[in-house]
């Protein structure tokens, strides 16, 4: 080989299994074959990988890891929570179809449903999913899917999934549940009969605020459809991001255990504080805990901007679920796209702060909030 050729062909060929302790990162856009018949074997289903947009070991691991925890046959990872939601929705809905979604939606999902799906020819009705009547009134001949969230944002209402799935089944609708806030550590919607579960893996699944990813889980048939949507829409997750997601996922139980315990302590300390109008924190959400998000509505005497500046080491972010405690301002971030009348109907106020409780020492977390209040 001459210099320029040697320059690009120095890496040794890997045997299929080099027994690396951690899964190597398959940072490759495509896979190579020994001969043309070998390549043909991919299309006969005898080989797993051809082209990273269509499938990659690190990406597939993340889908499988979440599916295993959710108790699903298969999981499909994609580039973001929203792309996983879209892949799941398009696995059951096409142009001309109608879906029903909770009005309590995460802002980005609301944006996707209210604007983008409409342009795909899929119409959406937003209802209060705690009302059987509202759901049933919204059902049309072309309704195919009921979409909800297991724990809503930012008011942290825990949905009666079993009840919702039953209503949907009566009308022959599939159900899809965003389980981002609960994670399968707390709630496993498939056990209540949900057909599809979706995650913004950007949040607790990956857990370290260093990757954007999504996962949708369900049975093989639905997930093969979702997987082809991800491939054909080009919303595949990158190999390194899949690997980061897997590394984060391995500590999900440890993180959730600590974060839920810390949140419980913070919520009970803040409850009844004279400078807080209301503390939102679920009770009896699940056996494992009540989640790691605490939402507070500040008393009138408090200035929300001033308060946010006094929180010392607590970062102000437009997201949640990292190992560090952080806050967000729902009206300014997640609920910015939600019309004011809808926000008022939902009870999302201008004085609301959503706290994502981290893994620090609970005493330090409590101290920093008490100090900022006083
Ligand atoms: C963040 C979030 C999403 C969107 O996920 P991305 O990874 O940002 O695309 C969807 N649902 C919930 C509940 C979320 O918190």
mmCIF file of C-alpha atoms and ligand atoms in Angstrom:
data_model
loop_
_atom_site.group_PDB
_atom_site.id
_atom_site.type_symbol
_atom_site.label_atom_id
_atom_site.label_comp_id
_atom_site.label_asym_id
_atom_site.label_seq_id
_atom_site.Cartn_x
_atom_site.Cartn_y
_atom_site.Cartn_z
ATOM 1 C CA UNK A 1 0.000 0.000 0.000
ATOM 2 C CA UNK A 2 1.101 3.511 -0.767
ATOM 3 C CA UNK A 3 0.906 6.344 1.764
ATOM 4 C CA UNK A 4 -2.603 7.640 0.943
ATOM 5 C CA UNK A 5 -4.008 4.123 0.952
ATOM 6 C CA UNK A 6 -2.262 3.109 4.185
ATOM 7 C CA UNK A 7 -3.575 6.322 5.683
ATOM 8 C CA UNK A 8 -7.180 5.058 5.445
ATOM 9 C CA UNK A 9 -6.798 1.284 5.797
ATOM 10 C CA UNK A 10 -4.906 0.862 9.080
ATOM 11 C CA UNK A 11 -7.688 -0.435 11.339
ATOM 12 C CA UNK A 12 -7.785 -4.182 11.881
ATOM 13 C CA UNK A 13 -10.869 -6.139 10.991
ATOM 14 C CA UNK A 14 -12.907 -7.092 14.060
ATOM 15 C CA UNK A 15 -14.027 -10.619 14.734
ATOM 16 C CA UNK A 16 -17.740 -10.705 15.485
ATOM 17 C CA UNK A 17 -17.231 -10.953 19.234
ATOM 18 C CA UNK A 18 -14.051 -9.567 20.753
ATOM 19 C CA UNK A 19 -15.459 -9.934 24.265
ATOM 20 C CA UNK A 20 -15.148 -6.258 25.061
ATOM 21 C CA UNK A 21 -16.603 -5.743 28.572
ATOM 22 C CA UNK A 22 -18.803 -2.887 27.454
ATOM 23 C CA UNK A 23 -20.552 -2.816 24.122
ATOM 24 C CA UNK A 24 -18.281 -1.067 21.622
ATOM 25 C CA UNK A 25 -19.668 2.045 19.959
ATOM 26 C CA UNK A 26 -20.519 1.120 16.376
ATOM 27 C CA UNK A 27 -19.763 4.638 15.194
ATOM 28 C CA UNK A 28 -20.377 3.739 11.596
ATOM 29 C CA UNK A 29 -22.862 4.842 8.976
ATOM 30 C CA UNK A 30 -22.938 1.392 7.350
ATOM 31 C CA UNK A 31 -21.824 -2.247 7.682
ATOM 32 C CA UNK A 32 -19.628 -4.182 5.269
ATOM 33 C CA UNK A 33 -19.895 -7.685 3.856
ATOM 34 C CA UNK A 34 -17.530 -10.470 2.830
ATOM 35 C CA UNK A 35 -19.160 -10.936 -0.562
ATOM 36 C CA UNK A 36 -22.404 -10.172 -2.382
ATOM 37 C CA UNK A 37 -24.141 -13.268 -1.034
ATOM 38 C CA UNK A 38 -23.214 -12.155 2.465
ATOM 39 C CA UNK A 39 -24.903 -8.811 1.721
ATOM 40 C CA UNK A 40 -27.941 -10.618 0.316
ATOM 41 C CA UNK A 41 -28.234 -12.436 3.637
ATOM 42 C CA UNK A 42 -29.215 -9.125 5.304
ATOM 43 C CA UNK A 43 -32.271 -8.939 3.076
ATOM 44 C CA UNK A 44 -33.095 -12.567 3.885
ATOM 45 C CA UNK A 45 -33.147 -11.593 7.563
ATOM 46 C CA UNK A 46 -30.022 -13.598 8.434
ATOM 47 C CA UNK A 47 -27.907 -10.547 9.237
ATOM 48 C CA UNK A 48 -28.956 -7.681 11.483
ATOM 49 C CA UNK A 49 -27.163 -4.654 10.121
ATOM 50 C CA UNK A 50 -26.798 -2.913 6.789
ATOM 51 C CA UNK A 51 -27.017 0.862 7.182
ATOM 52 C CA UNK A 52 -27.186 2.841 10.435
ATOM 53 C CA UNK A 53 -30.310 4.798 9.486
ATOM 54 C CA UNK A 54 -32.087 1.440 9.265
ATOM 55 C CA UNK A 55 -30.450 -0.122 12.338
ATOM 56 C CA UNK A 56 -27.367 0.015 14.550
ATOM 57 C CA UNK A 57 -26.343 -2.171 17.534
ATOM 58 C CA UNK A 58 -26.031 0.748 19.990
ATOM 59 C CA UNK A 59 -29.368 2.224 18.993
ATOM 60 C CA UNK A 60 -31.062 -1.178 19.108
ATOM 61 C CA UNK A 61 -29.633 -1.801 22.598
ATOM 62 C CA UNK A 62 -31.329 1.321 23.911
ATOM 63 C CA UNK A 63 -34.656 0.230 22.422
ATOM 64 C CA UNK A 64 -34.255 -3.240 23.891
ATOM 65 C CA UNK A 65 -33.169 -1.960 27.317
ATOM 66 C CA UNK A 66 -36.272 0.202 27.680
ATOM 67 C CA UNK A 67 -38.553 -2.511 26.221
ATOM 68 C CA UNK A 68 -37.215 -5.039 28.755
ATOM 69 C CA UNK A 69 -37.991 -2.681 31.654
ATOM 70 C CA UNK A 70 -41.407 -1.736 30.282
ATOM 71 C CA UNK A 71 -42.279 -5.386 29.717
ATOM 72 C CA UNK A 72 -42.690 -4.968 25.955
ATOM 73 C CA UNK A 73 -41.702 -7.279 23.109
ATOM 74 C CA UNK A 74 -39.712 -4.628 21.308
ATOM 75 C CA UNK A 75 -38.486 -1.061 21.571
ATOM 76 C CA UNK A 76 -37.388 1.375 18.896
ATOM 77 C CA UNK A 77 -34.984 4.193 19.685
ATOM 78 C CA UNK A 78 -34.928 7.433 17.732
ATOM 79 C CA UNK A 79 -33.298 10.842 17.729
ATOM 80 C CA UNK A 80 -35.635 12.463 20.285
ATOM 81 C CA UNK A 81 -38.734 11.919 22.354
ATOM 82 C CA UNK A 82 -40.779 13.752 19.754
ATOM 83 C CA UNK A 83 -39.535 11.576 16.893
ATOM 84 C CA UNK A 84 -40.376 8.462 18.937
ATOM 85 C CA UNK A 85 -43.878 9.854 19.521
ATOM 86 C CA UNK A 86 -44.244 10.548 15.795
ATOM 87 C CA UNK A 87 -43.010 7.053 14.859
ATOM 88 C CA UNK A 88 -45.499 5.454 17.272
ATOM 89 C CA UNK A 89 -48.403 7.612 16.095
ATOM 90 C CA UNK A 90 -47.634 6.918 12.416
ATOM 91 C CA UNK A 91 -47.440 3.184 13.164
ATOM 92 C CA UNK A 92 -51.224 3.306 13.675
ATOM 93 C CA UNK A 93 -52.503 6.539 12.091
ATOM 94 C CA UNK A 94 -52.438 7.740 8.506
ATOM 95 C CA UNK A 95 -53.863 10.666 6.575
ATOM 96 C CA UNK A 96 -57.620 10.862 7.154
ATOM 97 C CA UNK A 97 -57.445 9.342 10.632
ATOM 98 C CA UNK A 98 -58.282 11.026 13.917
ATOM 99 C CA UNK A 99 -56.628 10.700 17.301
ATOM 100 C CA UNK A 100 -57.649 11.775 20.802
ATOM 101 C CA UNK A 101 -55.024 13.194 23.135
ATOM 102 C CA UNK A 102 -55.006 14.465 26.689
ATOM 103 C CA UNK A 103 -55.179 18.262 26.876
ATOM 104 C CA UNK A 104 -52.540 18.085 29.625
ATOM 105 C CA UNK A 105 -49.815 17.355 27.057
ATOM 106 C CA UNK A 106 -46.131 18.213 27.244
ATOM 107 C CA UNK A 107 -45.766 21.448 25.201
ATOM 108 C CA UNK A 108 -43.638 19.960 22.411
ATOM 109 C CA UNK A 109 -46.080 17.101 21.933
ATOM 110 C CA UNK A 110 -48.922 19.614 21.801
ATOM 111 C CA UNK A 111 -47.040 21.465 19.059
ATOM 112 C CA UNK A 112 -46.489 18.213 17.104
ATOM 113 C CA UNK A 113 -50.120 17.153 17.439
ATOM 114 C CA UNK A 114 -51.829 20.523 16.947
ATOM 115 C CA UNK A 115 -49.716 21.691 14.007
ATOM 116 C CA UNK A 116 -47.567 19.028 12.327
ATOM 117 C CA UNK A 117 -50.017 16.104 12.415
ATOM 118 C CA UNK A 118 -52.674 18.366 10.939
ATOM 119 C CA UNK A 119 -50.397 18.918 7.940
ATOM 120 C CA UNK A 120 -50.043 15.116 7.640
ATOM 121 C CA UNK A 121 -53.852 14.961 7.391
ATOM 122 C CA UNK A 122 -54.290 13.501 10.871
ATOM 123 C CA UNK A 123 -56.741 15.414 13.072
ATOM 124 C CA UNK A 124 -56.474 15.572 16.859
ATOM 125 C CA UNK A 125 -59.020 16.294 19.599
ATOM 126 C CA UNK A 126 -57.704 17.385 22.986
ATOM 127 C CA UNK A 127 -59.740 16.200 25.971
ATOM 128 C CA UNK A 128 -59.560 15.885 29.737
ATOM 129 C CA UNK A 129 -58.559 12.228 30.009
ATOM 130 C CA UNK A 130 -59.841 11.996 33.578
ATOM 131 C CA UNK A 131 -63.364 12.365 32.146
ATOM 132 C CA UNK A 132 -64.850 9.274 30.507
ATOM 133 C CA UNK A 133 -67.553 11.468 29.010
ATOM 134 C CA UNK A 134 -65.071 13.826 27.321
ATOM 135 C CA UNK A 135 -63.127 10.906 25.820
ATOM 136 C CA UNK A 136 -66.268 9.170 24.529
ATOM 137 C CA UNK A 137 -67.721 12.391 23.125
ATOM 138 C CA UNK A 138 -64.549 12.851 21.081
ATOM 139 C CA UNK A 139 -64.601 9.386 19.467
ATOM 140 C CA UNK A 140 -65.373 9.488 15.746
ATOM 141 C CA UNK A 141 -65.685 6.844 13.069
ATOM 142 C CA UNK A 142 -62.083 7.467 11.975
ATOM 143 C CA UNK A 143 -60.544 7.607 15.488
ATOM 144 C CA UNK A 144 -57.648 5.158 15.789
ATOM 145 C CA UNK A 145 -55.624 6.190 18.838
ATOM 146 C CA UNK A 146 -55.948 7.524 22.375
ATOM 147 C CA UNK A 147 -52.809 9.270 23.596
ATOM 148 C CA UNK A 148 -52.034 10.247 27.174
ATOM 149 C CA UNK A 149 -49.229 10.736 29.725
ATOM 150 C CA UNK A 150 -48.816 8.578 32.845
ATOM 151 C CA UNK A 151 -47.852 11.554 35.041
ATOM 152 C CA UNK A 152 -48.774 14.933 33.613
ATOM 153 C CA UNK A 153 -46.588 18.009 33.388
ATOM 154 C CA UNK A 154 -46.290 20.273 35.356
ATOM 155 C CA UNK A 155 -49.217 19.487 37.681
ATOM 156 C CA UNK A 156 -48.196 15.850 38.150
ATOM 157 C CA UNK A 157 -51.632 14.273 37.896
ATOM 158 C CA UNK A 158 -51.323 10.482 37.865
ATOM 159 C CA UNK A 159 -53.570 9.069 35.151
ATOM 160 C CA UNK A 160 -55.869 6.105 35.719
ATOM 161 C CA UNK A 161 -54.299 4.127 32.875
ATOM 162 C CA UNK A 162 -56.354 0.999 33.369
ATOM 163 C CA UNK A 163 -59.569 3.023 33.143
ATOM 164 C CA UNK A 164 -58.393 4.871 30.044
ATOM 165 C CA UNK A 165 -57.276 1.681 28.289
ATOM 166 C CA UNK A 166 -60.688 0.125 28.989
ATOM 167 C CA UNK A 167 -62.542 3.091 27.490
ATOM 168 C CA UNK A 168 -60.263 2.980 24.433
ATOM 169 C CA UNK A 169 -60.756 -0.770 23.997
ATOM 170 C CA UNK A 170 -64.556 -0.362 24.013
ATOM 171 C CA UNK A 171 -64.169 1.820 20.932
ATOM 172 C CA UNK A 172 -61.477 -0.291 19.269
ATOM 173 C CA UNK A 173 -58.792 2.366 19.746
ATOM 174 C CA UNK A 174 -55.114 1.709 20.313
ATOM 175 C CA UNK A 175 -53.558 3.442 23.328
ATOM 176 C CA UNK A 176 -50.212 5.151 23.625
ATOM 177 C CA UNK A 177 -48.764 6.481 26.885
ATOM 178 C CA UNK A 178 -45.913 8.939 27.404
ATOM 179 C CA UNK A 179 -44.138 7.473 30.449
ATOM 180 C CA UNK A 180 -41.272 9.994 30.563
ATOM 181 C CA UNK A 181 -41.982 11.434 34.038
ATOM 182 C CA UNK A 182 -42.695 8.089 35.726
ATOM 183 C CA UNK A 183 -40.176 5.801 34.007
ATOM 184 C CA UNK A 184 -40.746 2.021 34.173
ATOM 185 C CA UNK A 185 -39.140 2.137 37.644
ATOM 186 C CA UNK A 186 -42.465 3.544 38.884
ATOM 187 C CA UNK A 187 -45.158 2.827 36.298
ATOM 188 C CA UNK A 188 -45.349 0.270 33.479
ATOM 189 C CA UNK A 189 -48.301 1.211 31.265
ATOM 190 C CA UNK A 190 -48.152 -2.019 29.201
ATOM 191 C CA UNK A 191 -49.203 -3.842 32.406
ATOM 192 C CA UNK A 192 -52.387 -1.750 32.302
ATOM 193 C CA UNK A 193 -52.935 -2.804 28.692
ATOM 194 C CA UNK A 194 -51.421 0.158 26.826
ATOM 195 C CA UNK A 195 -50.375 -0.770 23.272
ATOM 196 C CA UNK A 196 -47.464 1.635 23.036
ATOM 197 C CA UNK A 197 -45.296 3.404 25.599
ATOM 198 C CA UNK A 198 -43.071 6.293 24.646
ATOM 199 C CA UNK A 199 -40.181 8.062 26.356
ATOM 200 C CA UNK A 200 -38.206 11.170 25.943
ATOM 201 C CA UNK A 201 -35.029 9.218 26.775
ATOM 202 C CA UNK A 202 -33.431 12.655 26.940
ATOM 203 C CA UNK A 203 -34.837 12.711 30.499
ATOM 204 C CA UNK A 204 -34.631 9.896 33.094
ATOM 205 C CA UNK A 205 -33.784 7.027 30.727
ATOM 206 C CA UNK A 206 -30.421 8.589 29.834
ATOM 207 C CA UNK A 207 -30.482 10.693 32.993
ATOM 208 C CA UNK A 208 -27.384 12.858 32.635
ATOM 209 C CA UNK A 209 -28.590 15.704 30.385
ATOM 210 C CA UNK A 210 -25.998 14.790 27.770
ATOM 211 C CA UNK A 211 -28.065 13.239 25.009
ATOM 212 C CA UNK A 212 -31.279 13.758 23.030
ATOM 213 C CA UNK A 213 -33.098 10.490 22.377
ATOM 214 C CA UNK A 214 -36.479 8.790 22.339
ATOM 215 C CA UNK A 215 -37.816 5.251 22.629
ATOM 216 C CA UNK A 216 -41.185 3.753 21.763
ATOM 217 C CA UNK A 217 -42.129 0.240 22.949
ATOM 218 C CA UNK A 218 -44.879 -2.219 22.075
ATOM 219 C CA UNK A 219 -45.508 -5.533 20.390
ATOM 220 C CA UNK A 220 -43.365 -6.755 17.495
ATOM 221 C CA UNK A 221 -45.934 -5.898 14.834
ATOM 222 C CA UNK A 222 -46.401 -2.273 15.908
ATOM 223 C CA UNK A 223 -42.706 -1.768 16.585
ATOM 224 C CA UNK A 224 -41.622 -3.084 13.180
ATOM 225 C CA UNK A 225 -43.897 -0.394 11.737
ATOM 226 C CA UNK A 226 -42.467 2.247 14.094
ATOM 227 C CA UNK A 227 -38.956 1.149 13.159
ATOM 228 C CA UNK A 228 -39.630 1.570 9.464
ATOM 229 C CA UNK A 229 -41.080 5.040 10.167
ATOM 230 C CA UNK A 230 -37.856 6.006 11.970
ATOM 231 C CA UNK A 231 -35.792 4.650 9.081
ATOM 232 C CA UNK A 232 -37.904 6.213 6.348
ATOM 233 C CA UNK A 233 -38.329 9.572 8.069
ATOM 234 C CA UNK A 234 -34.612 9.622 8.826
ATOM 235 C CA UNK A 235 -35.105 10.241 12.545
ATOM 236 C CA UNK A 236 -32.623 7.561 13.618
ATOM 237 C CA UNK A 237 -30.504 7.978 16.730
ATOM 238 C CA UNK A 238 -26.731 8.254 16.330
ATOM 239 C CA UNK A 239 -24.620 5.315 17.604
ATOM 240 C CA UNK A 240 -22.751 7.352 20.228
ATOM 241 C CA UNK A 241 -26.010 8.810 21.532
ATOM 242 C CA UNK A 242 -27.449 5.293 21.691
ATOM 243 C CA UNK A 243 -24.401 4.194 23.648
ATOM 244 C CA UNK A 244 -24.699 7.166 26.043
ATOM 245 C CA UNK A 245 -28.377 6.356 26.519
ATOM 246 C CA UNK A 246 -27.501 2.750 27.402
ATOM 247 C CA UNK A 247 -24.809 3.815 29.848
ATOM 248 C CA UNK A 248 -27.256 6.171 31.550
ATOM 249 C CA UNK A 249 -30.054 3.605 31.591
ATOM 250 C CA UNK A 250 -27.970 1.157 33.637
ATOM 251 C CA UNK A 251 -28.285 3.392 36.725
ATOM 252 C CA UNK A 252 -31.996 4.150 36.300
ATOM 253 C CA UNK A 253 -33.078 2.277 39.450
ATOM 254 C CA UNK A 254 -30.349 3.825 41.595
ATOM 255 C CA UNK A 255 -31.076 7.314 40.334
ATOM 256 C CA UNK A 256 -34.839 6.976 40.669
ATOM 257 C CA UNK A 257 -34.575 5.518 44.154
ATOM 258 C CA UNK A 258 -32.509 8.479 45.387
ATOM 259 C CA UNK A 259 -34.311 11.146 43.357
ATOM 260 C CA UNK A 260 -37.767 9.994 44.475
ATOM 261 C CA UNK A 261 -36.657 9.875 48.123
ATOM 262 C CA UNK A 262 -35.174 13.378 47.866
ATOM 263 C CA UNK A 263 -38.311 14.710 46.154
ATOM 264 C CA UNK A 264 -40.527 13.207 48.849
ATOM 265 C CA UNK A 265 -38.485 15.024 51.528
ATOM 266 C CA UNK A 266 -38.451 18.319 49.646
ATOM 267 C CA UNK A 267 -42.195 18.205 48.941
ATOM 268 C CA UNK A 268 -43.091 17.486 52.552
ATOM 269 C CA UNK A 269 -40.818 20.306 53.790
ATOM 270 C CA UNK A 270 -42.239 22.855 51.338
ATOM 271 C CA UNK A 271 -45.871 21.875 51.982
ATOM 272 C CA UNK A 272 -47.497 24.490 54.175
ATOM 273 C CA UNK A 273 -44.638 26.988 53.753
ATOM 274 C CA UNK A 274 -46.164 30.477 54.104
ATOM 275 C CA UNK A 275 -44.472 31.704 50.907
ATOM 276 C CA UNK A 276 -45.833 28.862 48.786
ATOM 277 C CA UNK A 277 -49.449 28.825 47.671
ATOM 278 C CA UNK A 278 -49.444 25.181 46.682
ATOM 279 C CA UNK A 279 -47.108 22.212 46.363
ATOM 280 C CA UNK A 280 -47.899 19.651 43.664
ATOM 281 C CA UNK A 281 -46.506 16.208 44.383
ATOM 282 C CA UNK A 282 -48.361 12.943 43.733
ATOM 283 C CA UNK A 283 -49.453 10.573 46.474
ATOM 284 C CA UNK A 284 -49.600 6.817 45.945
ATOM 285 C CA UNK A 285 -48.380 7.129 42.343
ATOM 286 C CA UNK A 286 -46.574 3.786 42.495
ATOM 287 C CA UNK A 287 -45.005 1.273 44.861
ATOM 288 C CA UNK A 288 -41.510 2.515 44.147
ATOM 289 C CA UNK A 289 -42.233 6.180 44.918
ATOM 290 C CA UNK A 290 -44.052 9.256 43.710
ATOM 291 C CA UNK A 291 -41.608 10.581 41.184
ATOM 292 C CA UNK A 292 -38.794 13.109 41.357
ATOM 293 C CA UNK A 293 -40.611 16.228 40.147
ATOM 294 C CA UNK A 294 -42.093 18.722 42.579
ATOM 295 C CA UNK A 295 -44.059 21.700 41.278
ATOM 296 C CA UNK A 296 -44.608 24.732 43.471
ATOM 297 C CA UNK A 297 -46.908 27.703 42.999
ATOM 298 C CA UNK A 298 -45.399 30.685 44.788
ATOM 299 C CA UNK A 299 -47.463 32.902 47.086
ATOM 300 C CA UNK A 300 -48.495 36.319 45.787
ATOM 301 C CA UNK A 301 -45.878 38.047 47.948
ATOM 302 C CA UNK A 302 -43.138 36.257 45.987
ATOM 303 C CA UNK A 303 -41.565 37.366 42.726
ATOM 304 C CA UNK A 304 -40.893 34.331 40.554
ATOM 305 C CA UNK A 305 -37.923 35.952 38.778
ATOM 306 C CA UNK A 306 -36.348 37.093 42.021
ATOM 307 C CA UNK A 307 -36.819 33.647 43.551
ATOM 308 C CA UNK A 308 -35.184 31.904 40.580
ATOM 309 C CA UNK A 309 -32.108 34.147 40.928
ATOM 310 C CA UNK A 310 -31.619 33.215 44.595
ATOM 311 C CA UNK A 311 -31.325 29.477 44.049
ATOM 312 C CA UNK A 312 -27.525 29.383 44.313
ATOM 313 C CA UNK A 313 -26.278 26.131 42.668
ATOM 314 C CA UNK A 314 -29.649 25.056 41.268
ATOM 315 C CA UNK A 315 -29.561 25.527 37.501
ATOM 316 C CA UNK A 316 -32.427 27.084 35.550
ATOM 317 C CA UNK A 317 -33.032 24.845 32.537
ATOM 318 C CA UNK A 318 -35.776 24.080 30.016
ATOM 319 C CA UNK A 319 -35.653 20.361 30.837
ATOM 320 C CA UNK A 320 -35.736 17.864 33.692
ATOM 321 C CA UNK A 321 -34.497 14.555 35.044
ATOM 322 C CA UNK A 322 -30.724 15.039 35.265
ATOM 323 C CA UNK A 323 -28.733 13.920 38.287
ATOM 324 C CA UNK A 324 -28.432 17.584 39.342
ATOM 325 C CA UNK A 325 -31.386 19.385 40.891
ATOM 326 C CA UNK A 326 -32.723 21.995 38.483
ATOM 327 C CA UNK A 327 -35.770 24.175 38.013
ATOM 328 C CA UNK A 328 -37.826 25.199 35.066
ATOM 329 C CA UNK A 329 -40.468 27.824 34.438
ATOM 330 C CA UNK A 330 -43.294 25.957 32.638
ATOM 331 C CA UNK A 331 -45.042 29.080 31.309
ATOM 332 C CA UNK A 332 -41.777 30.253 29.745
ATOM 333 C CA UNK A 333 -40.655 26.880 28.361
ATOM 334 C CA UNK A 334 -42.683 23.672 28.046
ATOM 335 C CA UNK A 335 -46.030 25.507 28.018
ATOM 336 C CA UNK A 336 -44.943 28.459 25.878
ATOM 337 C CA UNK A 337 -46.697 26.951 22.791
ATOM 338 C CA UNK A 338 -49.851 26.196 24.789
ATOM 339 C CA UNK A 339 -52.468 28.960 24.337
ATOM 340 C CA UNK A 340 -53.163 31.071 27.449
ATOM 341 C CA UNK A 341 -56.827 29.990 27.724
ATOM 342 C CA UNK A 342 -55.753 26.350 27.676
ATOM 343 C CA UNK A 343 -53.051 27.010 30.297
ATOM 344 C CA UNK A 344 -55.629 28.678 32.521
ATOM 345 C CA UNK A 345 -58.019 25.766 32.061
ATOM 346 C CA UNK A 346 -55.217 23.365 33.004
ATOM 347 C CA UNK A 347 -54.203 25.454 36.022
ATOM 348 C CA UNK A 348 -50.670 26.267 34.848
ATOM 349 C CA UNK A 349 -49.963 29.667 36.418
ATOM 350 C CA UNK A 350 -47.358 32.402 35.915
ATOM 351 C CA UNK A 351 -46.055 31.861 39.467
ATOM 352 C CA UNK A 352 -45.294 28.180 38.994
ATOM 353 C CA UNK A 353 -41.823 26.641 39.243
ATOM 354 C CA UNK A 354 -41.193 22.988 38.433
ATOM 355 C CA UNK A 355 -38.361 21.402 40.388
ATOM 356 C CA UNK A 356 -36.514 18.382 39.023
ATOM 357 C CA UNK A 357 -34.945 16.845 42.102
ATOM 358 C CA UNK A 358 -31.469 15.366 41.711
ATOM 359 C CA UNK A 359 -29.276 12.874 43.549
ATOM 360 C CA UNK A 360 -27.574 15.358 45.909
ATOM 361 C CA UNK A 361 -27.900 15.158 49.696
ATOM 362 C CA UNK A 362 -31.528 15.934 50.557
ATOM 363 C CA UNK A 363 -30.483 18.379 53.292
ATOM 364 C CA UNK A 364 -28.597 20.540 50.792
ATOM 365 C CA UNK A 365 -31.541 20.552 48.396
ATOM 366 C CA UNK A 366 -33.976 21.563 51.144
ATOM 367 C CA UNK A 367 -31.591 24.263 52.396
ATOM 368 C CA UNK A 368 -31.144 25.910 49.018
ATOM 369 C CA UNK A 369 -34.920 26.222 48.479
ATOM 370 C CA UNK A 370 -35.659 27.398 52.029
ATOM 371 C CA UNK A 371 -32.917 30.007 51.749
ATOM 372 C CA UNK A 372 -34.239 31.299 48.426
ATOM 373 C CA UNK A 373 -37.739 31.572 49.873
ATOM 374 C CA UNK A 374 -36.627 33.594 52.880
HETATM 375 C C1 LIG B 1 -39.112 16.259 26.899
HETATM 376 C C2 LIG B 1 -40.397 15.556 26.740
HETATM 377 C C3 LIG B 1 -40.840 15.143 25.479
HETATM 378 C C4 LIG B 1 -40.078 15.451 24.205
HETATM 379 O O1 LIG B 1 -38.862 14.801 24.193
HETATM 380 P P1 LIG B 1 -37.574 15.317 23.361
HETATM 381 O O2 LIG B 1 -36.543 14.320 23.713
HETATM 382 O O3 LIG B 1 -37.272 16.701 23.829
HETATM 383 O O4 LIG B 1 -37.977 15.286 21.935
HETATM 384 C C5 LIG B 1 -42.031 14.449 25.399
HETATM 385 N N1 LIG B 1 -42.767 14.183 26.499
HETATM 386 C C6 LIG B 1 -42.368 14.576 27.737
HETATM 387 C C7 LIG B 1 -43.226 14.264 28.904
HETATM 388 C C8 LIG B 1 -41.179 15.273 27.902
HETATM 389 O O5 LIG B 1 -40.795 15.670 29.120
#
